Coordinates of C-alpha atoms (C1' of nucleotides) in Angstrom, one line a residue:
Chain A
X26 CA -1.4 36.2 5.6
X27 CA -2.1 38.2 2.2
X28 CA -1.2 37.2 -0.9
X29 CA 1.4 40.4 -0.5
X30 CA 3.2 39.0 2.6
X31 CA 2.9 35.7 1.0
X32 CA 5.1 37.5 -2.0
X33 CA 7.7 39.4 -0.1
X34 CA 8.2 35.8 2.1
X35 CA 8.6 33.7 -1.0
X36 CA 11.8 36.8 -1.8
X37 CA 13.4 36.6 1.3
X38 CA 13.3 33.1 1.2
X39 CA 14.5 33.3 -2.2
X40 CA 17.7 35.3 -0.3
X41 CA 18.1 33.4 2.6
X42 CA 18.5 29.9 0.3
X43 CA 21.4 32.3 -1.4
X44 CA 23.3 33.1 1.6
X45 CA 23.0 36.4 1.6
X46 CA 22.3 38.1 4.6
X47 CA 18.3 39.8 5.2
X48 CA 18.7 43.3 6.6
X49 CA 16.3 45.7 7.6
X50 CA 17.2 47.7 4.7
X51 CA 16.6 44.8 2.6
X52 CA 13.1 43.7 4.3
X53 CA 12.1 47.1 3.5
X54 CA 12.7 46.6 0.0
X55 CA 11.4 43.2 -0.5
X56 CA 8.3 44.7 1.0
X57 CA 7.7 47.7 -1.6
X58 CA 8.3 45.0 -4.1
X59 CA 6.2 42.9 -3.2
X60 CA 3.6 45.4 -3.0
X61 CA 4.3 47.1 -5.9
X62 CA 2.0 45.9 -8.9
X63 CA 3.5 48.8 -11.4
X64 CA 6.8 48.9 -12.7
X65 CA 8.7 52.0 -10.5
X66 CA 12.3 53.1 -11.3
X67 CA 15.2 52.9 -8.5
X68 CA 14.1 56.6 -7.1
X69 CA 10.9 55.5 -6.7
X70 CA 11.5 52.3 -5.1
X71 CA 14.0 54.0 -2.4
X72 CA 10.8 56.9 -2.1
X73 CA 8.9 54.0 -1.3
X74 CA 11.3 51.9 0.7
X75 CA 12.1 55.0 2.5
X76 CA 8.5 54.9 4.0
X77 CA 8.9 51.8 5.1
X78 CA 12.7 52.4 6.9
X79 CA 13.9 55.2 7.0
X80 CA 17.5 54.4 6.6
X81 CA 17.7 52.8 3.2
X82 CA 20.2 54.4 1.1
X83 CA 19.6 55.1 -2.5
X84 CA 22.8 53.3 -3.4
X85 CA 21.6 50.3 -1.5
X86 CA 18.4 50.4 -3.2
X87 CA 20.6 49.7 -6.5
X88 CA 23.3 47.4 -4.7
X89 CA 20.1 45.1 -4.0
X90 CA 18.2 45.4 -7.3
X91 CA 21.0 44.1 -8.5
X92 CA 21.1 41.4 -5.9
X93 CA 17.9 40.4 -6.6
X94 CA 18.0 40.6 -10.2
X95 CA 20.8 38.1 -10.1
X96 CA 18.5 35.6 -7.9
X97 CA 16.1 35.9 -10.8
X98 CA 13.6 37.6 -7.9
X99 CA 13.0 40.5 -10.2
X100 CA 13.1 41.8 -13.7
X101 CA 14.9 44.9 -14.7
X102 CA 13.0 46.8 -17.7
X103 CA 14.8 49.3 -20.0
X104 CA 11.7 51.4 -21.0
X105 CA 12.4 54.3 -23.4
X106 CA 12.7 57.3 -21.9
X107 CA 14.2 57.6 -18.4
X108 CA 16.3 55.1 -16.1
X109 CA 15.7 51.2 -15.5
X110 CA 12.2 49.6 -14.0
X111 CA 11.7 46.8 -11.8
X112 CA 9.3 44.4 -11.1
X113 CA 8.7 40.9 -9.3
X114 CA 9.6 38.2 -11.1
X115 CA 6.9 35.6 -9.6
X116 CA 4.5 36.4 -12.2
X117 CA 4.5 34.5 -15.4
X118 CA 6.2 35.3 -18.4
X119 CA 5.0 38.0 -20.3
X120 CA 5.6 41.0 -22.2
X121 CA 4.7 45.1 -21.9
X122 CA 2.9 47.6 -23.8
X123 CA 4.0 51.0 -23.1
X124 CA 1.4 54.3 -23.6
X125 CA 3.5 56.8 -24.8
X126 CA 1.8 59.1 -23.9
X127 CA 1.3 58.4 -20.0
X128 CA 4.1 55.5 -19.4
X129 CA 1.6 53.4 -18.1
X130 CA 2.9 49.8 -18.6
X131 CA -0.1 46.6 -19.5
X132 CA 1.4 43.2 -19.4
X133 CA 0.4 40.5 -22.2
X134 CA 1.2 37.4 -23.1
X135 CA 1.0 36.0 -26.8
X136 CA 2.2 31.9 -27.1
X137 CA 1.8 32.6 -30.8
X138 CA 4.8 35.0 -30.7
X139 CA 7.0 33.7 -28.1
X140 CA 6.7 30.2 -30.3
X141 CA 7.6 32.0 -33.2
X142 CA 10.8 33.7 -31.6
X143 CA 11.9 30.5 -31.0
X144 CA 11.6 29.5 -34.0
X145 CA 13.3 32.4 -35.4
X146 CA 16.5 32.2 -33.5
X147 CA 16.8 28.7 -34.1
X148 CA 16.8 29.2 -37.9
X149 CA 20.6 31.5 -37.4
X150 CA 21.5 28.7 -35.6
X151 CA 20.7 30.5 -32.2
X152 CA 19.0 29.4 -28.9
X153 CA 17.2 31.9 -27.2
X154 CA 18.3 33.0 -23.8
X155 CA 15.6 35.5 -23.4
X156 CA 14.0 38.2 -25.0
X157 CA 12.3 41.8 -25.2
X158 CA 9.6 42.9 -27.2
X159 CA 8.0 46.2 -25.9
X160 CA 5.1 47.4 -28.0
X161 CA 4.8 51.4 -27.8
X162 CA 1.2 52.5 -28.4
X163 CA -0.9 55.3 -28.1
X164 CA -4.7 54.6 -26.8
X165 CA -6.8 54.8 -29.6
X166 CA -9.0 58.0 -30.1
X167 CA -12.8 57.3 -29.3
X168 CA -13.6 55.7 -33.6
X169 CA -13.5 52.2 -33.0
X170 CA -13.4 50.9 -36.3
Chain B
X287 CA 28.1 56.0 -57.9
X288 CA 28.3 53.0 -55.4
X289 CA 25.8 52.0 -53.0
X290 CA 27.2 53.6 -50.4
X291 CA 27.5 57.1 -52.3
X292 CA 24.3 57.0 -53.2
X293 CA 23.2 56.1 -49.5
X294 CA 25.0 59.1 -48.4
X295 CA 23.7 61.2 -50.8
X296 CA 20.2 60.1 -50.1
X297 CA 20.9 60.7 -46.2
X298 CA 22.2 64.4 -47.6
X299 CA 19.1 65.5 -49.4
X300 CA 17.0 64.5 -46.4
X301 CA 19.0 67.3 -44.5
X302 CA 18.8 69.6 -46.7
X303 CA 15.0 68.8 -47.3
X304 CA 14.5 69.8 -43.4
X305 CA 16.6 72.7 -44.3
X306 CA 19.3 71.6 -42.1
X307 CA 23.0 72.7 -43.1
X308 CA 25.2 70.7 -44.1
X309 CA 28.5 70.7 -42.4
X310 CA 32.0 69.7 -43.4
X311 CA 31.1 67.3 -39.8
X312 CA 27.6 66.3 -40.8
X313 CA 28.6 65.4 -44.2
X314 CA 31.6 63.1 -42.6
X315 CA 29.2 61.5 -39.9
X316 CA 26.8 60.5 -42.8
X317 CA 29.6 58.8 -44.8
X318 CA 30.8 56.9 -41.9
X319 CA 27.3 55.8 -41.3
X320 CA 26.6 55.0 -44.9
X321 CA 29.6 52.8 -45.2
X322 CA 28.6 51.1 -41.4
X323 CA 26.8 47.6 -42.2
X324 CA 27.1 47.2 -38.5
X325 CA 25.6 49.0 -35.0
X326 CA 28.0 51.2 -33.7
X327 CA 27.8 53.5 -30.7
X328 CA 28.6 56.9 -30.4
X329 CA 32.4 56.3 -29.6
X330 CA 33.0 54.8 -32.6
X331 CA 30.8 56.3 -35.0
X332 CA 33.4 59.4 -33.4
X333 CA 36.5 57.8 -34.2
X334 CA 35.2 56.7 -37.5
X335 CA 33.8 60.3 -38.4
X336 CA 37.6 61.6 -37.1
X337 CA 39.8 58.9 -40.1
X338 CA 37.2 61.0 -42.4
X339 CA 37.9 64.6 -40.9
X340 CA 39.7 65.0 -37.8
X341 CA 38.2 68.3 -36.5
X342 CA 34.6 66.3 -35.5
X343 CA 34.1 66.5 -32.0
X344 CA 31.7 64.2 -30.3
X345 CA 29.6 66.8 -29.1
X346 CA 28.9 66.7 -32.6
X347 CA 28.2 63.6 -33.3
X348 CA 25.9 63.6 -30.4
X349 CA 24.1 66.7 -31.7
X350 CA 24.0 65.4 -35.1
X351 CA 22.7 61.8 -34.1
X352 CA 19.7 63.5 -32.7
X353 CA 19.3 65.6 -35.7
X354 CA 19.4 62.2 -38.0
X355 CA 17.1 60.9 -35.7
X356 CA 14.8 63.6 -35.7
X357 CA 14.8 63.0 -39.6
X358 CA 13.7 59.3 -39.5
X359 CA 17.8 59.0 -41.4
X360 CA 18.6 56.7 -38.6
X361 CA 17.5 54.4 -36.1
X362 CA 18.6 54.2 -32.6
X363 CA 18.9 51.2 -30.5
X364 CA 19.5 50.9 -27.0
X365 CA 20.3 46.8 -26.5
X366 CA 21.3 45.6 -23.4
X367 CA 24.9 46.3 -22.1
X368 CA 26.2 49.8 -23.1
X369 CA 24.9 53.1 -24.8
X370 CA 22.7 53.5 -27.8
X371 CA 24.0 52.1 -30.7
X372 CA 22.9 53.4 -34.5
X373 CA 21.9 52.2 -37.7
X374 CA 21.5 53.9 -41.4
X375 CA 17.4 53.6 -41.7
X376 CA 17.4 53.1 -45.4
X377 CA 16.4 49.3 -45.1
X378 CA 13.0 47.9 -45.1
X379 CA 12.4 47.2 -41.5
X380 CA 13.3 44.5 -39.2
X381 CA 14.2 43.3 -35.9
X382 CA 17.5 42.3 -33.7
X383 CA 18.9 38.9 -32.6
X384 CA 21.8 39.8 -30.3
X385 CA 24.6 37.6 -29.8
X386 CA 25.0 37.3 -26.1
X387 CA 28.8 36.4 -26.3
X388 CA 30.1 38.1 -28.6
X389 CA 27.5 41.5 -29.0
X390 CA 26.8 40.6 -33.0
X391 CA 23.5 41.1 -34.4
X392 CA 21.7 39.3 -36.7
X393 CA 19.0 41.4 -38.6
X394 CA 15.7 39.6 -39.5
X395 CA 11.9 39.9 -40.2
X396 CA 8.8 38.1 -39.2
X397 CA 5.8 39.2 -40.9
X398 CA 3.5 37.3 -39.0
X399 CA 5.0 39.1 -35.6
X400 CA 4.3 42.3 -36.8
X401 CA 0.7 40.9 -37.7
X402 CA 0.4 40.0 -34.2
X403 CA 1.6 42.6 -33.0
X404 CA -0.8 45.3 -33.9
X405 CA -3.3 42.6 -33.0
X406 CA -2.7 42.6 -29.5
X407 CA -2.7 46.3 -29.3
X408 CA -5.5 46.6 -31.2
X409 CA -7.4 44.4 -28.4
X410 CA -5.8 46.4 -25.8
X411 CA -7.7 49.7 -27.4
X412 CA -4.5 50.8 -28.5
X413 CA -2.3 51.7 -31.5
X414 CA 0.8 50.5 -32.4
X415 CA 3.4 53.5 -32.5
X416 CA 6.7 51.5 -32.9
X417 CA 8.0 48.2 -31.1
X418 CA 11.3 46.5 -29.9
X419 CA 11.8 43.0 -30.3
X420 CA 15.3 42.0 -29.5
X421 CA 16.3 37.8 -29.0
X422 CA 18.8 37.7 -26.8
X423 CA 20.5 34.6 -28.4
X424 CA 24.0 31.8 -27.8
X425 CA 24.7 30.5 -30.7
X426 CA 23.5 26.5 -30.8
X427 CA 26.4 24.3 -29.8
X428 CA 27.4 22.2 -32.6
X429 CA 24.3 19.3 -32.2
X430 CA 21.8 20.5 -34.6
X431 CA 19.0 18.5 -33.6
Chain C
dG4 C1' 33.4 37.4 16.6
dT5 C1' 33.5 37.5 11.7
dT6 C1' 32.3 39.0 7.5
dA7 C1' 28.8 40.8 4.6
dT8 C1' 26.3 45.1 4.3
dT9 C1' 25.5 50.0 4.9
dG10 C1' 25.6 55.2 4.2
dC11 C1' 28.0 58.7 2.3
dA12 C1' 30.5 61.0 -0.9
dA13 C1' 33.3 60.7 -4.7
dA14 C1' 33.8 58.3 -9.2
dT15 C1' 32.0 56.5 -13.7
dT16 C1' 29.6 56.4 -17.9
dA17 C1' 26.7 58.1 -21.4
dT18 C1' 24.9 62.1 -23.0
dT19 C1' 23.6 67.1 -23.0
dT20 C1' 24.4 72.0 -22.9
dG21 C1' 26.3 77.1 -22.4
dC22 C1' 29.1 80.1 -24.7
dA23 C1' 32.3 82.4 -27.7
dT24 C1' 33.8 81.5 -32.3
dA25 C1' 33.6 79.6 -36.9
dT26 C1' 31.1 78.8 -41.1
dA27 C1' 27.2 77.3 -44.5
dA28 C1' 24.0 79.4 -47.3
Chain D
dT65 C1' 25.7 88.8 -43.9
dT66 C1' 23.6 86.3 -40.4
dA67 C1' 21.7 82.6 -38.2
dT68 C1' 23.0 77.9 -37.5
dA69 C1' 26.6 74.8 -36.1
dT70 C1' 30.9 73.8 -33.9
dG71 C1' 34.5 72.6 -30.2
dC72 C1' 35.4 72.8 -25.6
dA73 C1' 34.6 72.2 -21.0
dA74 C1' 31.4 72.1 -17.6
dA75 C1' 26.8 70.1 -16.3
dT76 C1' 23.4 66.2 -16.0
dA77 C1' 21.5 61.8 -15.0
dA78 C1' 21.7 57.2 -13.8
dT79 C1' 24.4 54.1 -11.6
dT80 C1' 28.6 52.3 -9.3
dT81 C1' 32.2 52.0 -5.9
dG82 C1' 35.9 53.0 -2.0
dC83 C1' 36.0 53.1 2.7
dA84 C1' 35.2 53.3 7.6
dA85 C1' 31.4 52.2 10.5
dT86 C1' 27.6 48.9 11.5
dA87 C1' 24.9 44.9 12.0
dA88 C1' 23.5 40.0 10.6
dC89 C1' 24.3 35.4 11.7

DNA sequence: GTTATTGCAAATTATTTGCATATAA
DNA sequence: TTATATGCAAATAATTTGCAATAAC
């Protein structure tokens, strides 16, 4: 079994232990996102599911993003520019850098930071319940310093 | 001349500087956000621009946000739940800590975040453009530790 | 057999735009 | 005077929802 099939198991599992019902439509989607390693928007996730079964619905698509997302089986991204982005959640925390110029996404992860946003919130008198920091960048032009 | 005048007198001459006119609507917009210590969307910053002069429309206040915008006069935020939500960009800058409850946010500044920041995109080849760093935050239940 | 789920189309929400008219400079 | 800006209403874009039909368990 791939590490992929592996992925889209551990989600419908995820599902199943919820109660909700696994339908083809469903599967379908699981599958794309399990496959997926970028971070497509709902149209491009029913392009892609559509590949797989044909009769996936776009409002579907949403009506189980939203499904998952509420199982914690995905994240939902708000990128600038343009509608939501998805991706699976099995991956370990971490944060995105945006290229403005191409919308290609890198994940990182910096301890330092996410230590120091606890801190932060903690000082109002806050506890963190989670938290976005998206860094917007533009690839840097040949002249390393 | 108070504060807030002189903030909307300051947001004034950076139209005019971009030789923008300056509108019996503009000029109400710009008072309502000079006098906003808070992060109002579009809907209210309308009904707060109509107590000033009742013929703004909110195709106007659209228009006019993008304008402000365009200047660097404002900032616009797009937290989680709801439109985009504005703020006068006259202060030295800083991040958000949203309130999950009750949609308050707390403004603050972490110098050694921003350090990192550009670190990490620096080791990405990259250059920093402009970030988002938003705590999503419940305020700590009375037992402070 | 039940009840959740689906596709479709219509509804919402936030925002933008075309156009004839009004107005700042 | 003259080009920019405005209000209004219609247009988009992303997402949600009502409903009768369908399918998972």
């Amino acid at each position: 079994m791939t590490d992929i099939e592996k992925r889209a198991q551990e989600m419908e599992e995820a599902l199943r232990a919820d109660g909700v019902r696994l339908t083809r439509q469903r599967s379908a989607l699981l599958q794309v996102l399990a496959e997926s390693g970028d971070h497509p928007d709902a149209n491009e996730l029913h392009r892609r599911a559509q590949a797989v079964d044909e009769s996936v619905s776009l409002a579907t698509v949403y009506r189980t993003l939203t499904v998952l997302e509420d199982q914690g089986v995905i994240h939902r991204h708000a990128f600038e520019g343009g509608g939501a982005r998805f991706e699976a959640a099995d991956m370990p925390h971490h944060d995105h850098l945006i290229d403005v110029e191409t919308g290609d996404v890198v994940e990182f992860r910096s301890d330092k930071i996410e230590q120091l946003q606890a801190e932060i919130a903690r000082e109002y008198g806050y506890e963190l319940v989670h938290h976005k920091l998206e860094l917007y960048c533009r690839k840097t032009s040949g002249n390393g310093s």
